[in-house]
PDB file of C-alpha atoms and ligand atoms in Angstrom:
ATOM      1  CA  MET A   1      -0.003   0.011   0.005  1.00 55.00           C
ATOM      2  CA  SER A   2       1.442   3.331  -0.931  1.00 75.00           C
ATOM      3  CA  MET A   3       0.264   6.845  -0.396  1.00 84.00           C
ATOM      4  CA  SER A   4       0.592   9.799  -2.719  1.00 89.00           C
ATOM      5  CA  CYS A   5       1.775  13.182  -1.460  1.00 90.00           C
ATOM      6  CA  ASP A   6      -1.754  14.453  -1.950  1.00 88.00           C
ATOM      7  CA  ASP A   7      -3.087  11.713   0.350  1.00 87.00           C
ATOM      8  CA  VAL A   8      -0.422  12.547   2.878  1.00 88.00           C
ATOM      9  CA  ARG A   9      -1.341  16.256   2.908  1.00 85.00           C
ATOM     10  CA  LYS A  10      -4.984  15.307   3.331  1.00 84.00           C
ATOM     11  CA  PHE A  11      -4.335  13.095   6.308  1.00 86.00           C
ATOM     12  CA  ILE A  12      -1.478  14.990   7.970  1.00 84.00           C
ATOM     13  CA  GLN A  13      -3.811  16.573  10.530  1.00 81.00           C
ATOM     14  CA  ALA A  14      -5.367  13.262  11.492  1.00 81.00           C
ATOM     15  CA  TYR A  15      -1.848  11.806  11.625  1.00 83.00           C
ATOM     16  CA  LEU A  16      -0.623  14.453  14.042  1.00 81.00           C
ATOM     17  CA  ASP A  17      -3.851  14.075  16.017  1.00 78.00           C
ATOM     18  CA  GLY A  18      -3.215  10.379  16.351  1.00 78.00           C
ATOM     19  CA  GLU A  19      -6.534   9.629  14.671  1.00 79.00           C
ATOM     20  CA  LEU A  20      -5.372   7.240  11.971  1.00 83.00           C
ATOM     21  CA  ASP A  21      -5.782   3.475  12.281  1.00 83.00           C
ATOM     22  CA  GLU A  22      -2.665   1.379  12.312  1.00 82.00           C
ATOM     23  CA  HIS A  23      -2.615   0.660   8.594  1.00 83.00           C
ATOM     24  CA  GLU A  24      -3.094   4.246   7.596  1.00 84.00           C
ATOM     25  CA  TRP A  25      -0.534   5.321  10.175  1.00 84.00           C
ATOM     26  CA  ALA A  26       2.007   2.838   8.826  1.00 85.00           C
ATOM     27  CA  ALA A  27       1.426   3.844   5.217  1.00 87.00           C
ATOM     28  CA  LEU A  28       1.788   7.495   6.036  1.00 88.00           C
ATOM     29  CA  SER A  29       4.886   6.855   8.120  1.00 86.00           C
ATOM     30  CA  LEU A  30       6.500   4.949   5.285  1.00 87.00           C
ATOM     31  CA  HIS A  31       5.757   7.801   2.925  1.00 90.00           C
ATOM     32  CA  LEU A  32       7.281  10.328   5.310  1.00 89.00           C
ATOM     33  CA  GLU A  33      10.364   8.214   5.510  1.00 86.00           C
ATOM     34  CA  SER A  34      11.024   8.511   1.818  1.00 88.00           C
ATOM     35  CA  CYS A  35       9.561  11.906   0.992  1.00 89.00           C
ATOM     36  CA  ALA A  36      11.462  14.960   2.181  1.00 89.00           C
ATOM     37  CA  SER A  37       8.794  17.403   1.073  1.00 89.00           C
ATOM     38  CA  CYS A  38       6.011  15.767   3.093  1.00 89.00           C
ATOM     39  CA  ARG A  39       8.386  15.417   6.004  1.00 88.00           C
ATOM     40  CA  ARG A  40       8.969  19.154   5.843  1.00 86.00           C
ATOM     41  CA  GLU A  41       5.230  19.681   5.734  1.00 84.00           C
ATOM     42  CA  ALA A  42       4.778  17.525   8.825  1.00 85.00           C
ATOM     43  CA  ARG A  43       7.485  19.396  10.690  1.00 83.00           C
ATOM     44  CA  THR A  44       5.950  22.735   9.713  1.00 79.00           C
ATOM     45  CA  GLU A  45       2.619  21.598  11.008  1.00 78.00           C
ATOM     46  CA  GLU A  46       4.172  20.486  14.228  1.00 79.00           C
ATOM     47  CA  ARG A  47       6.000  23.807  14.717  1.00 76.00           C
ATOM     48  CA  LEU A  48       2.819  25.737  13.946  1.00 73.00           C
ATOM     49  CA  ARG A  49       1.006  23.750  16.594  1.00 71.00           C
ATOM     50  CA  ARG A  50       3.612  24.600  19.129  1.00 73.00           C
ATOM     51  CA  ALA A  51       3.508  28.262  18.121  1.00 65.00           C
ATOM     52  CA  VAL A  52      -0.253  28.298  18.425  1.00 61.00           C
ATOM     53  CA  ARG A  53      -0.080  26.775  21.877  1.00 63.00           C
ATOM     54  CA  ARG A  54       2.514  29.335  22.963  1.00 60.00           C
ATOM     55  CA  SER A  55       0.465  32.191  21.648  1.00 54.00           C
ATOM     56  CA  LEU A  56      -2.721  31.147  23.456  1.00 46.00           C
ATOM     57  CA  PRO A  57      -2.333  33.711  26.244  1.00 44.00           C
ATOM     58  CA  LEU A  58      -3.022  36.358  23.566  1.00 41.00           C
ATOM     59  CA  GLU A  59      -6.688  35.312  23.714  1.00 42.00           C
ATOM     60  CA  PRO A  60      -7.466  34.432  27.308  1.00 45.00           C
ATOM     61  CA  ALA A  61     -10.671  32.513  27.650  1.00 45.00           C
ATOM     62  CA  PRO A  62     -12.986  33.142  30.619  1.00 49.00           C
ATOM     63  CA  ALA A  63     -11.590  31.446  33.733  1.00 57.00           C
ATOM     64  CA  SER A  64     -14.549  29.100  34.080  1.00 53.00           C
ATOM     65  CA  LEU A  65     -14.142  27.838  30.496  1.00 50.00           C
ATOM     66  CA  ARG A  66     -10.365  27.492  30.945  1.00 52.00           C
ATOM     67  CA  GLN A  67     -10.949  25.350  33.971  1.00 55.00           C
ATOM     68  CA  ARG A  68     -13.477  23.124  32.235  1.00 53.00           C
ATOM     69  CA  VAL A  69     -11.336  22.728  29.152  1.00 49.00           C
ATOM     70  CA  GLY A  70      -8.261  22.131  31.326  1.00 54.00           C
ATOM     71  CA  THR A  71      -9.918  19.301  33.179  1.00 54.00           C
ATOM     72  CA  ALA A  72     -11.118  17.721  29.963  1.00 51.00           C
ATOM     73  CA  LEU A  73      -7.680  18.017  28.434  1.00 51.00           C
ATOM     74  CA  ASP A  74      -5.930  16.470  31.395  1.00 58.00           C
ATOM     75  CA  ALA A  75      -8.240  13.478  31.185  1.00 56.00           C
ATOM     76  CA  ALA A  76      -7.783  13.235  27.419  1.00 54.00           C
ATOM     77  CA  ASP A  77      -4.026  13.655  27.648  1.00 57.00           C
ATOM     78  CA  ALA A  78      -3.773  10.756  30.097  1.00 60.00           C
ATOM     79  CA  GLU A  79      -5.825   8.603  27.723  1.00 57.00           C
ATOM     80  CA  ARG A  80      -3.832   9.722  24.741  1.00 58.00           C
ATOM     81  CA  ARG A  81      -0.540   8.969  26.438  1.00 59.00           C
ATOM     82  CA  GLU A  82      -1.645   5.396  27.025  1.00 61.00           C
ATOM     83  CA  GLU A  83      -2.824   5.060  23.432  1.00 61.00           C
ATOM     84  CA  ASP A  84       0.420   6.446  22.127  1.00 60.00           C
ATOM     85  CA  ALA A  85       2.446   4.192  24.306  1.00 60.00           C
ATOM     86  CA  GLY A  86       0.573   1.262  22.815  1.00 61.00           C
ATOM     87  CA  ARG A  87       1.092   2.462  19.268  1.00 57.00           C
ATOM     88  CA  LEU A  88       4.713   3.124  19.883  1.00 52.00           C
ATOM     89  CA  ARG A  89       5.241  -0.375  21.194  1.00 53.00           C
ATOM     90  CA  ARG A  90       3.551  -1.841  18.140  1.00 53.00           C
ATOM     91  CA  TRP A  91       5.452   0.200  15.586  1.00 46.00           C
ATOM     92  CA  THR A  92       8.740   1.412  16.930  1.00 43.00           C
ATOM     93  CA  LEU A  93      10.680  -1.666  16.019  1.00 42.00           C
ATOM     94  CA  ARG A  94       9.319  -1.801  12.504  1.00 44.00           C
ATOM     95  CA  LEU A  95       9.222   1.527  10.767  1.00 44.00           C
ATOM     96  CA  VAL A  96       9.125   4.605  12.841  1.00 46.00           C
ATOM     97  CA  PRO A  97      10.861   7.452  11.024  1.00 49.00           C
ATOM     98  CA  ALA A  98      12.161  10.420  12.922  1.00 48.00           C
ATOM     99  CA  ALA A  99       9.276  12.593  11.831  1.00 48.00           C
ATOM    100  CA  ALA A 100       6.743  10.144  13.191  1.00 49.00           C
ATOM    101  CA  VAL A 101       8.454  10.045  16.557  1.00 45.00           C
ATOM    102  CA  ILE A 102       8.333  13.824  16.665  1.00 45.00           C
ATOM    103  CA  ALA A 103       4.690  13.796  15.662  1.00 50.00           C
ATOM    104  CA  LEU A 104       3.597  11.282  18.277  1.00 46.00           C
ATOM    105  CA  GLY A 105       1.792  12.593  21.244  1.00 42.00           C
ATOM    106  CA  LEU A 106       0.916  15.863  19.614  1.00 44.00           C
ATOM    107  CA  GLY A 107      -2.236  17.506  18.850  1.00 40.00           C
ATOM    108  CA  PHE A 108      -5.196  16.770  21.042  1.00 36.00           C
ATOM    109  CA  LEU A 109      -5.339  20.437  22.002  1.00 37.00           C
ATOM    110  CA  TRP A 110      -4.947  21.443  18.396  1.00 41.00           C
ATOM    111  CA  SER A 111      -8.041  19.534  17.316  1.00 38.00           C
ATOM    112  CA  ARG A 112      -9.944  21.653  19.812  1.00 36.00           C
ATOM    113  CA  LEU A 113      -8.470  24.879  18.504  1.00 42.00           C
ATOM    114  CA  GLN A 114      -8.456  24.250  14.811  1.00 43.00           C
ATOM    115  CA  GLY A 115     -10.962  26.074  12.668  1.00 39.00           C
ATOM    116  CA  PRO A 116     -12.865  24.458   9.819  1.00 39.00           C
ATOM    117  CA  ARG A 117     -10.781  22.491   7.305  1.00 39.00           C
ATOM    118  CA  PRO A 118      -9.842  24.571   4.236  1.00 39.00           C
ATOM    119  CA  ALA A 119     -12.689  24.883   1.725  1.00 39.00           C
ATOM    120  CA  SER A 120     -11.968  24.032  -1.849  1.00 39.00           C
ATOM    121  CA  GLY A 121     -13.705  25.528  -4.896  1.00 43.00           C
ATOM    122  CA  LEU A 122     -12.745  28.693  -6.683  1.00 70.00           C
ATOM    123  CA  LYS A 123     -10.748  30.200  -3.964  1.00 82.00           C
ATOM    124  CA  THR A 124      -7.091  30.948  -4.387  1.00 84.00           C
ATOM    125  CA  SER A 125      -4.905  28.687  -2.283  1.00 86.00           C
ATOM    126  CA  LEU A 126      -2.933  30.365   0.403  1.00 89.00           C
ATOM    127  CA  ALA A 127       0.068  28.296  -0.671  1.00 86.00           C
ATOM    128  CA  SER A 128       0.188  29.881  -4.085  1.00 85.00           C
ATOM    129  CA  LEU A 129      -0.526  33.324  -2.703  1.00 88.00           C
ATOM    130  CA  ALA A 130       2.252  32.833  -0.169  1.00 89.00           C
ATOM    131  CA  GLU A 131       4.695  31.950  -2.962  1.00 86.00           C
ATOM    132  CA  GLN A 132       3.905  35.203  -4.709  1.00 85.00           C
ATOM    133  CA  SER A 133       4.096  37.246  -1.484  1.00 89.00           C
ATOM    134  CA  ILE A 134       7.490  35.722  -0.734  1.00 87.00           C
ATOM    135  CA  GLU A 135       8.820  36.498  -4.217  1.00 85.00           C
ATOM    136  CA  TRP A 136       7.914  40.127  -3.728  1.00 84.00           C
ATOM    137  CA  HIS A 137       9.273  40.167  -0.226  1.00 88.00           C
ATOM    138  CA  ARG A 138      12.588  38.824  -1.413  1.00 84.00           C
ATOM    139  CA  LEU A 139      12.692  41.047  -4.487  1.00 82.00           C
ATOM    140  CA  SER A 140      12.055  44.145  -2.368  1.00 83.00           C
ATOM    141  CA  PRO A 141      11.114  46.267  -5.385  1.00 82.00           C
ATOM    142  CA  PRO A 142      11.392  50.079  -5.322  1.00 84.00           C
ATOM    143  CA  MET A 143       8.523  51.873  -3.689  1.00 89.00           C
ATOM    144  CA  ASP A 144       6.070  54.246  -5.427  1.00 89.00           C
ATOM    145  CA  VAL A 145       5.737  56.197  -2.268  1.00 92.00           C
ATOM    146  CA  THR A 146       8.132  56.336   0.664  1.00 92.00           C
ATOM    147  CA  ALA A 147       6.334  57.342   3.787  1.00 87.00           C
ATOM    148  CA  THR A 148       6.481  56.445   7.434  1.00 88.00           C
ATOM    149  CA  ASN A 149       2.957  57.686   7.957  1.00 91.00           C
ATOM    150  CA  PRO A 150       0.064  55.268   7.184  1.00 92.00           C
ATOM    151  CA  GLU A 151      -2.341  58.108   6.380  1.00 93.00           C
ATOM    152  CA  ALA A 152       0.041  59.409   3.690  1.00 94.00           C
ATOM    153  CA  VAL A 153       0.072  55.951   2.104  1.00 95.00           C
ATOM    154  CA  GLN A 154      -3.717  55.764   2.232  1.00 94.00           C
ATOM    155  CA  ARG A 155      -4.058  59.170   0.575  1.00 94.00           C
ATOM    156  CA  TYR A 156      -1.558  58.276  -2.152  1.00 94.00           C
ATOM    157  CA  PHE A 157      -3.568  55.200  -3.220  1.00 94.00           C
ATOM    158  CA  SER A 158      -7.044  56.647  -2.720  1.00 93.00           C
ATOM    159  CA  ASP A 159      -7.540  57.258  -6.497  1.00 92.00           C
ATOM    160  CA  LYS A 160      -5.407  54.361  -7.670  1.00 91.00           C
ATOM    161  CA  VAL A 161      -7.078  51.221  -6.326  1.00 91.00           C
ATOM    162  CA  PRO A 162     -10.790  50.438  -5.772  1.00 89.00           C
ATOM    163  CA  PHE A 163     -10.434  49.590  -2.109  1.00 90.00           C
ATOM    164  CA  ALA A 164      -9.315  51.397   1.057  1.00 89.00           C
ATOM    165  CA  VAL A 165      -5.575  51.042   1.678  1.00 93.00           C
ATOM    166  CA  ARG A 166      -4.965  51.179   5.419  1.00 93.00           C
ATOM    167  CA  PRO A 167      -1.441  49.917   6.110  1.00 94.00           C
ATOM    168  CA  PRO A 168      -1.505  47.937   9.407  1.00 92.00           C
ATOM    169  CA  VAL A 169      -0.111  49.839  12.351  1.00 90.00           C
ATOM    170  CA  PHE A 170       2.122  47.767  14.538  1.00 84.00           C
ATOM    171  CA  PRO A 171       2.532  48.966  18.120  1.00 76.00           C
ATOM    172  CA  ALA A 172       5.741  50.688  19.204  1.00 70.00           C
ATOM    173  CA  GLY A 173       6.752  47.674  21.290  1.00 72.00           C
ATOM    174  CA  GLN A 174       7.156  45.703  18.056  1.00 71.00           C
ATOM    175  CA  ARG A 175       9.691  48.184  16.718  1.00 76.00           C
ATOM    176  CA  ALA A 176       8.042  48.123  13.325  1.00 82.00           C
ATOM    177  CA  ARG A 177       8.458  51.148  11.046  1.00 89.00           C
ATOM    178  CA  LEU A 178       6.563  51.737   7.787  1.00 93.00           C
ATOM    179  CA  VAL A 179       8.986  52.237   4.931  1.00 92.00           C
ATOM    180  CA  GLY A 180       6.870  52.711   1.831  1.00 94.00           C
ATOM    181  CA  ALA A 181       4.360  51.185  -0.612  1.00 95.00           C
ATOM    182  CA  ARG A 182       3.814  50.471  -4.290  1.00 92.00           C
ATOM    183  CA  LEU A 183       1.198  49.206  -6.690  1.00 90.00           C
ATOM    184  CA  ALA A 184       1.295  45.476  -7.285  1.00 88.00           C
ATOM    185  CA  ASN A 185      -0.678  42.591  -8.648  1.00 82.00           C
ATOM    186  CA  LEU A 186      -1.762  39.661  -6.599  1.00 84.00           C
ATOM    187  CA  ARG A 187      -2.878  36.947  -9.058  1.00 77.00           C
ATOM    188  CA  GLU A 188      -4.770  39.021 -11.592  1.00 76.00           C
ATOM    189  CA  HIS A 189      -5.967  41.564  -9.009  1.00 84.00           C
ATOM    190  CA  ARG A 190      -4.724  44.995  -8.141  1.00 88.00           C
ATOM    191  CA  ALA A 191      -2.987  45.106  -4.759  1.00 92.00           C
ATOM    192  CA  VAL A 192      -0.765  47.418  -2.745  1.00 94.00           C
ATOM    193  CA  PHE A 193       2.508  46.157  -1.439  1.00 94.00           C
ATOM    194  CA  VAL A 194       3.732  47.768   1.764  1.00 96.00           C
ATOM    195  CA  THR A 195       7.019  47.241   3.531  1.00 94.00           C
ATOM    196  CA  TYR A 196       8.119  47.737   7.079  1.00 93.00           C
ATOM    197  CA  GLN A 197      11.365  47.542   8.959  1.00 90.00           C
ATOM    198  CA  VAL A 198      10.930  45.379  12.059  1.00 84.00           C
ATOM    199  CA  GLY A 199      13.900  45.114  14.405  1.00 78.00           C
ATOM    200  CA  GLY A 200      16.699  44.031  12.098  1.00 76.00           C
ATOM    201  CA  GLY A 201      14.380  42.448   9.557  1.00 83.00           C
ATOM    202  CA  ARG A 202      11.622  43.279   7.143  1.00 88.00           C
ATOM    203  CA  VAL A 203       7.923  42.619   7.034  1.00 92.00           C
ATOM    204  CA  SER A 204       5.897  42.940   3.792  1.00 94.00           C
ATOM    205  CA  VAL A 205       2.156  43.269   3.552  1.00 96.00           C
ATOM    206  CA  PHE A 206      -0.032  42.813   0.485  1.00 95.00           C
ATOM    207  CA  ILE A 207      -3.244  44.730   0.816  1.00 96.00           C
ATOM    208  CA  PHE A 208      -6.058  43.675  -1.516  1.00 95.00           C
ATOM    209  CA  ASP A 209      -9.802  43.327  -1.982  1.00 93.00           C
ATOM    210  CA  SER A 210     -10.639  40.094  -0.105  1.00 91.00           C
ATOM    211  CA  ASN A 211     -14.044  39.812  -1.798  1.00 90.00           C
ATOM    212  CA  ALA A 212     -12.411  39.796  -5.235  1.00 89.00           C
ATOM    213  CA  LEU A 213      -9.707  37.388  -4.098  1.00 89.00           C
ATOM    214  CA  PRO A 214     -10.994  34.908  -1.557  1.00 88.00           C
ATOM    215  CA  VAL A 215      -8.334  32.629  -0.135  1.00 88.00           C
ATOM    216  CA  ALA A 216      -8.489  29.112   1.253  1.00 88.00           C
ATOM    217  CA  GLY A 217      -5.991  26.800   2.839  1.00 87.00           C
ATOM    218  CA  GLY A 218      -3.355  27.115   5.512  1.00 87.00           C
ATOM    219  CA  ARG A 219      -3.997  26.583   9.173  1.00 86.00           C
ATOM    220  CA  VAL A 220      -6.319  28.887  11.047  1.00 88.00           C
ATOM    221  CA  VAL A 221      -5.077  30.578  14.200  1.00 88.00           C
ATOM    222  CA  ARG A 222      -7.104  32.944  16.346  1.00 87.00           C
ATOM    223  CA  ALA A 223      -4.932  35.952  17.125  1.00 85.00           C
ATOM    224  CA  GLY A 224      -5.846  39.423  18.321  1.00 84.00           C
ATOM    225  CA  GLY A 225      -9.549  38.796  17.677  1.00 87.00           C
ATOM    226  CA  ARG A 226      -8.909  37.699  14.090  1.00 89.00           C
ATOM    227  CA  ASP A 227      -8.817  34.432  12.224  1.00 90.00           C
ATOM    228  CA  VAL A 228      -5.342  34.313  10.738  1.00 91.00           C
ATOM    229  CA  ARG A 229      -4.513  31.770   8.044  1.00 91.00           C
ATOM    230  CA  TRP A 230      -0.981  30.491   8.111  1.00 86.00           C
ATOM    231  CA  GLN A 231       1.433  29.067   5.643  1.00 88.00           C
ATOM    232  CA  GLU A 232       5.143  28.497   5.900  1.00 86.00           C
ATOM    233  CA  VAL A 233       7.025  28.382   2.612  1.00 85.00           C
ATOM    234  CA  ARG A 234      10.765  28.095   2.226  1.00 83.00           C
ATOM    235  CA  GLY A 235      11.513  29.458   5.675  1.00 85.00           C
ATOM    236  CA  TYR A 236       9.143  32.393   5.385  1.00 88.00           C
ATOM    237  CA  ASN A 237       5.903  32.689   7.280  1.00 90.00           C
ATOM    238  CA  VAL A 238       2.875  34.190   5.637  1.00 93.00           C
ATOM    239  CA  GLY A 239      -0.124  35.147   7.725  1.00 93.00           C
ATOM    240  CA  LEU A 240      -3.365  36.174   6.040  1.00 93.00           C
ATOM    241  CA  TYR A 241      -6.368  37.882   7.566  1.00 93.00           C
ATOM    242  CA  SER A 242      -9.140  40.178   6.412  1.00 91.00           C
ATOM    243  CA  ALA A 243     -10.850  43.120   7.993  1.00 90.00           C
ATOM    244  CA  GLY A 244     -13.755  45.073   6.580  1.00 88.00           C
ATOM    245  CA  GLY A 245     -13.505  43.481   3.113  1.00 89.00           C
ATOM    246  CA  THR A 246      -9.790  44.165   2.859  1.00 93.00           C
ATOM    247  CA  GLY A 247      -7.297  41.323   2.814  1.00 94.00           C
ATOM    248  CA  TYR A 248      -3.817  41.460   4.350  1.00 95.00           C
ATOM    249  CA  ALA A 249      -1.109  38.929   3.539  1.00 95.00           C
ATOM    250  CA  VAL A 250       1.800  39.525   5.917  1.00 94.00           C
ATOM    251  CA  THR A 251       5.166  37.991   4.991  1.00 94.00           C
ATOM    252  CA  SER A 252       8.251  37.863   7.112  1.00 89.00           C
ATOM    253  CA  ASP A 253      11.206  35.812   8.140  1.00 82.00           C
ATOM    254  CA  LEU A 254      10.129  36.145  11.738  1.00 81.00           C
ATOM    255  CA  ASP A 255       9.491  32.799  13.390  1.00 79.00           C
ATOM    256  CA  PRO A 256       5.816  31.770  13.484  1.00 77.00           C
ATOM    257  CA  ARG A 257       5.382  33.022  17.043  1.00 79.00           C
ATOM    258  CA  GLY A 258       6.852  36.454  16.213  1.00 81.00           C
ATOM    259  CA  LEU A 259       4.541  36.820  13.299  1.00 83.00           C
ATOM    260  CA  VAL A 260       1.467  35.735  15.292  1.00 79.00           C
ATOM    261  CA  GLN A 261       2.357  38.359  17.897  1.00 82.00           C
ATOM    262  CA  LEU A 262       2.887  41.013  15.287  1.00 85.00           C
ATOM    263  CA  ILE A 263      -0.470  40.417  13.637  1.00 88.00           C
ATOM    264  CA  ALA A 264      -2.287  40.012  16.935  1.00 87.00           C
ATOM    265  CA  HIS A 265      -1.123  43.467  18.075  1.00 85.00           C
ATOM    266  CA  SER A 266      -1.611  45.315  14.801  1.00 87.00           C
ATOM    267  CA  HIS A 267      -4.566  47.519  14.090  1.00 84.00           C
TER     268      HIS A 267
HETATM  269 ZN1   ZN B 301       5.230  13.183  -0.257  1.00 76.99          ZN
END
């Protein structure tokens, strides 16, 4: 029995959640052993999960709920540990690749946190959008307008694109400084590309009409009162959210946690 990369991507969540039966689990493990790209995907997932767990204090739940959930999780964790121990005994000697060992024991909490699975259909995939965002981020093209003031950028584009361009404002604590903006295309749609200096690095933001360009895919994280879709590609993290019909695709080489924090505290 062999699995295609597509199958693996489909089942990777269930795999990390420990929800596959033994045959599926073995098939997927075998695939991971021989496929570097799926292994990378599994590691990325795993890192995202950790980042999400670390960033939870950004959205404190009411104390009563926390307590209820905590109790339920403790019980489930104990159960899960026993299950995992059983699985591990059955499979370790046969074919456990490193990635599977890393993945074991993860994820119960994630399954509680995760939003709906990505919808398919006519939406643009976040993965392809992320590729494009990263190209621009790396290219760092010259700006049409250099301004450290978001209002100046908004004024500049007011008669150039059919949507409001409000560059995100990152709080002073994040040491993010607006550098400038330029017209761009995202897929076949008009967009505005904005760059910031953050600490020693850079953050780029594509601003676009999220009704004209709906996006699916990635993992959903709740941060700063928003649903943020996530994708890591080639060492870059791209976080996507929308507010008032405007979409924002934020690209940086910050680690996932840094980017979650940045987006959570922007306005
Ligand atoms: Zn693969």
